[in-house]
Amino acid sequence: MIMNQVGAAKKVLSPARAWIVTVLLFLLNVVNYIDKQVLSFAAIPMMEDLGLTRQQYGLLGSAFFLLFALSSILVAIFLINRIRSKTLLALLAVVWAVSQLPIAFSSSFTLILLCRILLGAGEGPALGATLNACYGFFPSERRSLPTSVVLAGATVGLMLAGPLLVPLIDTYGWRAGFLGWSFLG
């Protein structure tokens, strides 16, 4: 047993299981970062289909950041060491899915705007939460490599976003981009 940040005993996983968790956290970050890119790749067909102006589209893009930082800080202060990492990450993933799904079926600018704000609130704390989860399975002196693996999920997600989203959106339309990632999130 080791002590976590709040002084509670935490079960130590075998190295193999700790690395399995690390790879899962990496994959969660991959999905998180692809999720953020859907609006960018869907821009032109979405604007044409919904009759959005450039100003409206710009508002949709920036709305994501309205609660992004604030939710990250609030989760770090109030939740990250009070509930299990697995539970917190599952809740965040549900928020991502719930916020992307209505966009796939909506033609309402206001609903899409609210969904983008909710998505930002759900994705803001994700990186801190994944790192916190990872740190719980490795002693301080062995966290460098697992941290790098988890953080690499962001870069891999950004690298995969174009090759995955562009054909999906080109073939099935902009709504498919939101629909597909709402089920992966």
Short mmCIF file of C-alpha atoms in Angstrom, two decimals:
data_model
loop_
_atom_site.label_atom_id
_atom_site.label_comp_id
_atom_site.label_asym_id
_atom_site.label_seq_id
_atom_site.Cartn_x
_atom_site.Cartn_y
_atom_site.Cartn_z
CA MET A 1 0.00 0.00 0.00
CA ILE A 2 1.09 3.56 -0.64
CA MET A 3 -0.44 6.79 0.57
CA ASN A 4 -2.10 9.08 -1.97
CA GLN A 5 -2.29 12.88 -1.79
CA VAL A 6 -5.17 12.94 0.68
CA GLY A 7 -3.50 10.42 2.98
CA ALA A 8 -5.72 7.45 2.15
CA ALA A 9 -4.13 4.09 1.43
CA LYS A 10 -4.13 3.21 -2.25
CA LYS A 11 -3.63 -0.25 -3.67
CA VAL A 12 -0.45 -0.67 -5.71
CA LEU A 13 -0.97 -2.38 -9.06
CA SER A 14 1.50 -4.77 -10.59
CA PRO A 15 3.77 -3.04 -13.12
CA ALA A 16 1.96 -4.76 -15.99
CA ARG A 17 -1.46 -3.56 -14.81
CA ALA A 18 -0.13 -0.07 -14.14
CA TRP A 19 1.09 0.07 -17.75
CA ILE A 20 -2.24 -1.24 -19.05
CA VAL A 21 -3.94 1.63 -17.20
CA THR A 22 -1.37 4.03 -18.66
CA VAL A 23 -2.11 2.85 -22.20
CA LEU A 24 -5.85 3.25 -21.56
CA LEU A 25 -5.23 6.79 -20.30
CA PHE A 26 -3.17 7.44 -23.45
CA LEU A 27 -6.12 6.23 -25.58
CA LEU A 28 -8.52 8.41 -23.60
CA ASN A 29 -6.34 11.43 -24.43
CA VAL A 30 -6.26 10.39 -28.10
CA VAL A 31 -10.07 10.40 -28.20
CA ASN A 32 -10.20 13.64 -26.21
CA TYR A 33 -8.01 15.45 -28.71
CA ILE A 34 -9.75 14.06 -31.78
CA ASP A 35 -13.05 15.08 -30.16
CA LYS A 36 -11.89 18.70 -30.00
CA GLN A 37 -11.18 18.79 -33.73
CA VAL A 38 -14.55 17.69 -35.11
CA LEU A 39 -15.91 21.24 -35.36
CA SER A 40 -12.83 22.39 -37.29
CA PHE A 41 -13.08 19.68 -39.92
CA ALA A 42 -16.86 20.04 -40.21
CA ALA A 43 -16.73 23.83 -40.60
CA ILE A 44 -17.57 24.38 -44.26
CA PRO A 45 -20.30 21.74 -44.69
CA MET A 46 -21.79 22.68 -41.32
CA MET A 47 -21.84 26.40 -42.15
CA GLU A 48 -23.43 25.70 -45.53
CA ASP A 49 -26.03 23.27 -44.17
CA LEU A 50 -27.08 25.44 -41.22
CA GLY A 51 -26.61 28.80 -42.93
CA LEU A 52 -24.13 29.93 -40.28
CA THR A 53 -22.24 33.17 -40.70
CA ARG A 54 -18.50 33.30 -40.07
CA GLN A 55 -19.23 35.17 -36.84
CA GLN A 56 -21.59 32.44 -35.65
CA TYR A 57 -19.07 29.75 -36.51
CA GLY A 58 -16.37 31.71 -34.70
CA LEU A 59 -18.61 31.89 -31.65
CA LEU A 60 -19.13 28.12 -31.79
CA GLY A 61 -15.39 27.58 -31.97
CA SER A 62 -14.56 29.89 -29.08
CA ALA A 63 -17.52 28.82 -26.90
CA PHE A 64 -15.62 25.61 -26.19
CA PHE A 65 -13.17 27.63 -24.09
CA LEU A 66 -15.78 29.51 -22.05
CA LEU A 67 -15.75 26.96 -19.19
CA PHE A 68 -12.66 24.95 -20.20
CA ALA A 69 -10.19 26.51 -17.74
CA LEU A 70 -12.74 27.18 -15.02
CA SER A 71 -13.97 23.57 -14.98
CA SER A 72 -10.38 22.35 -14.90
CA ILE A 73 -9.66 24.45 -11.82
CA LEU A 74 -12.93 23.53 -10.09
CA VAL A 75 -12.44 19.81 -10.69
CA ALA A 76 -8.86 20.06 -9.42
CA ILE A 77 -10.00 21.85 -6.26
CA PHE A 78 -13.18 19.95 -5.44
CA LEU A 79 -13.21 16.54 -7.10
CA ILE A 80 -9.88 15.15 -8.23
CA ASN A 81 -8.82 13.86 -4.80
CA ARG A 82 -12.32 13.21 -3.48
CA ILE A 83 -13.65 10.70 -5.98
CA ARG A 84 -11.98 7.76 -7.69
CA SER A 85 -10.09 8.59 -10.86
CA LYS A 86 -11.97 5.87 -12.74
CA THR A 87 -15.30 7.45 -11.78
CA LEU A 88 -14.17 10.98 -12.60
CA LEU A 89 -12.80 9.98 -16.01
CA ALA A 90 -15.97 8.04 -16.80
CA LEU A 91 -18.08 11.08 -15.89
CA LEU A 92 -15.95 13.32 -18.10
CA ALA A 93 -16.25 10.88 -21.01
CA VAL A 94 -20.04 10.84 -20.56
CA VAL A 95 -20.07 14.65 -20.66
CA TRP A 96 -18.07 14.54 -23.93
CA ALA A 97 -20.51 12.08 -25.48
CA VAL A 98 -23.61 13.85 -24.22
CA SER A 99 -22.36 17.18 -25.52
CA GLN A 100 -21.42 15.89 -28.99
CA LEU A 101 -24.49 13.76 -29.67
CA PRO A 102 -27.13 16.54 -29.85
CA ILE A 103 -24.98 18.46 -32.35
CA ALA A 104 -25.32 15.56 -34.79
CA PHE A 105 -29.10 15.94 -34.81
CA SER A 106 -29.54 19.67 -34.26
CA SER A 107 -30.10 22.57 -36.60
CA SER A 108 -30.32 25.05 -33.72
CA PHE A 109 -27.40 27.43 -33.37
CA THR A 110 -28.26 27.97 -29.69
CA LEU A 111 -28.28 24.24 -28.89
CA ILE A 112 -24.99 23.70 -30.70
CA LEU A 113 -23.50 26.66 -28.81
CA LEU A 114 -24.61 25.23 -25.46
CA CYS A 115 -23.24 21.81 -26.41
CA ARG A 116 -19.86 23.36 -27.28
CA ILE A 117 -19.76 25.11 -23.90
CA LEU A 118 -20.60 21.82 -22.15
CA LEU A 119 -17.94 19.99 -24.18
CA GLY A 120 -15.33 22.52 -23.06
CA ALA A 121 -16.42 22.12 -19.45
CA GLY A 122 -16.06 18.35 -19.76
CA GLU A 123 -12.75 18.36 -21.60
CA GLY A 124 -11.05 21.05 -19.52
CA PRO A 125 -10.23 18.80 -16.56
CA ALA A 126 -9.39 15.75 -18.69
CA LEU A 127 -5.62 16.14 -18.92
CA GLY A 128 -5.20 16.83 -15.22
CA ALA A 129 -7.50 13.95 -14.35
CA THR A 130 -5.66 11.49 -16.61
CA LEU A 131 -2.31 12.50 -15.17
CA ASN A 132 -3.63 12.28 -11.63
CA ALA A 133 -4.92 8.78 -12.36
CA CYS A 134 -1.59 7.77 -13.86
CA TYR A 135 0.38 9.13 -10.90
CA GLY A 136 -1.60 6.94 -8.55
CA PHE A 137 0.00 3.82 -10.05
CA PHE A 138 3.66 4.82 -10.11
CA PRO A 139 6.00 6.03 -7.40
CA SER A 140 7.27 9.61 -7.81
CA GLU A 141 10.66 8.55 -9.10
CA ARG A 142 9.10 6.44 -11.89
CA ARG A 143 6.46 8.83 -13.25
CA SER A 144 8.42 10.44 -16.10
CA LEU A 145 7.85 7.75 -18.73
CA PRO A 146 4.16 7.10 -17.90
CA THR A 147 3.55 10.86 -17.91
CA SER A 148 5.13 11.12 -21.35
CA VAL A 149 3.00 8.26 -22.64
CA VAL A 150 -0.23 9.82 -21.35
CA LEU A 151 0.73 13.24 -22.74
CA ALA A 152 1.60 11.71 -26.11
CA GLY A 153 -2.09 10.86 -26.47
CA ALA A 154 -2.74 14.54 -27.19
CA THR A 155 -0.24 14.63 -30.04
CA VAL A 156 -1.40 11.32 -31.48
CA GLY A 157 -5.01 12.52 -31.29
CA LEU A 158 -4.13 15.67 -33.20
CA MET A 159 -2.22 13.61 -35.79
CA LEU A 160 -5.10 11.17 -36.28
CA ALA A 161 -7.91 13.74 -36.34
CA GLY A 162 -7.50 14.72 -39.99
CA PRO A 163 -7.06 11.25 -41.47
CA LEU A 164 -10.02 9.92 -39.47
CA LEU A 165 -12.44 12.83 -39.56
CA VAL A 166 -12.03 14.18 -43.09
CA PRO A 167 -13.03 10.95 -44.88
CA LEU A 168 -15.86 10.39 -42.38
CA ILE A 169 -17.23 13.90 -42.92
CA ASP A 170 -16.66 13.83 -46.70
CA THR A 171 -18.40 10.48 -47.05
CA TYR A 172 -21.26 10.75 -44.57
CA GLY A 173 -21.60 14.49 -43.88
CA TRP A 174 -20.63 16.79 -41.03
CA ARG A 175 -23.14 15.26 -38.63
CA ALA A 176 -21.34 11.91 -38.87
CA GLY A 177 -18.24 13.50 -37.40
CA PHE A 178 -20.12 14.48 -34.25
CA LEU A 179 -22.11 11.27 -34.12
CA GLY A 180 -19.05 9.04 -34.49
CA TRP A 181 -17.07 10.75 -31.75
CA SER A 182 -19.99 10.96 -29.36
CA PHE A 183 -19.90 7.16 -29.16
CA LEU A 184 -16.13 6.97 -28.77
CA GLY A 185 -16.01 9.72 -26.17
#
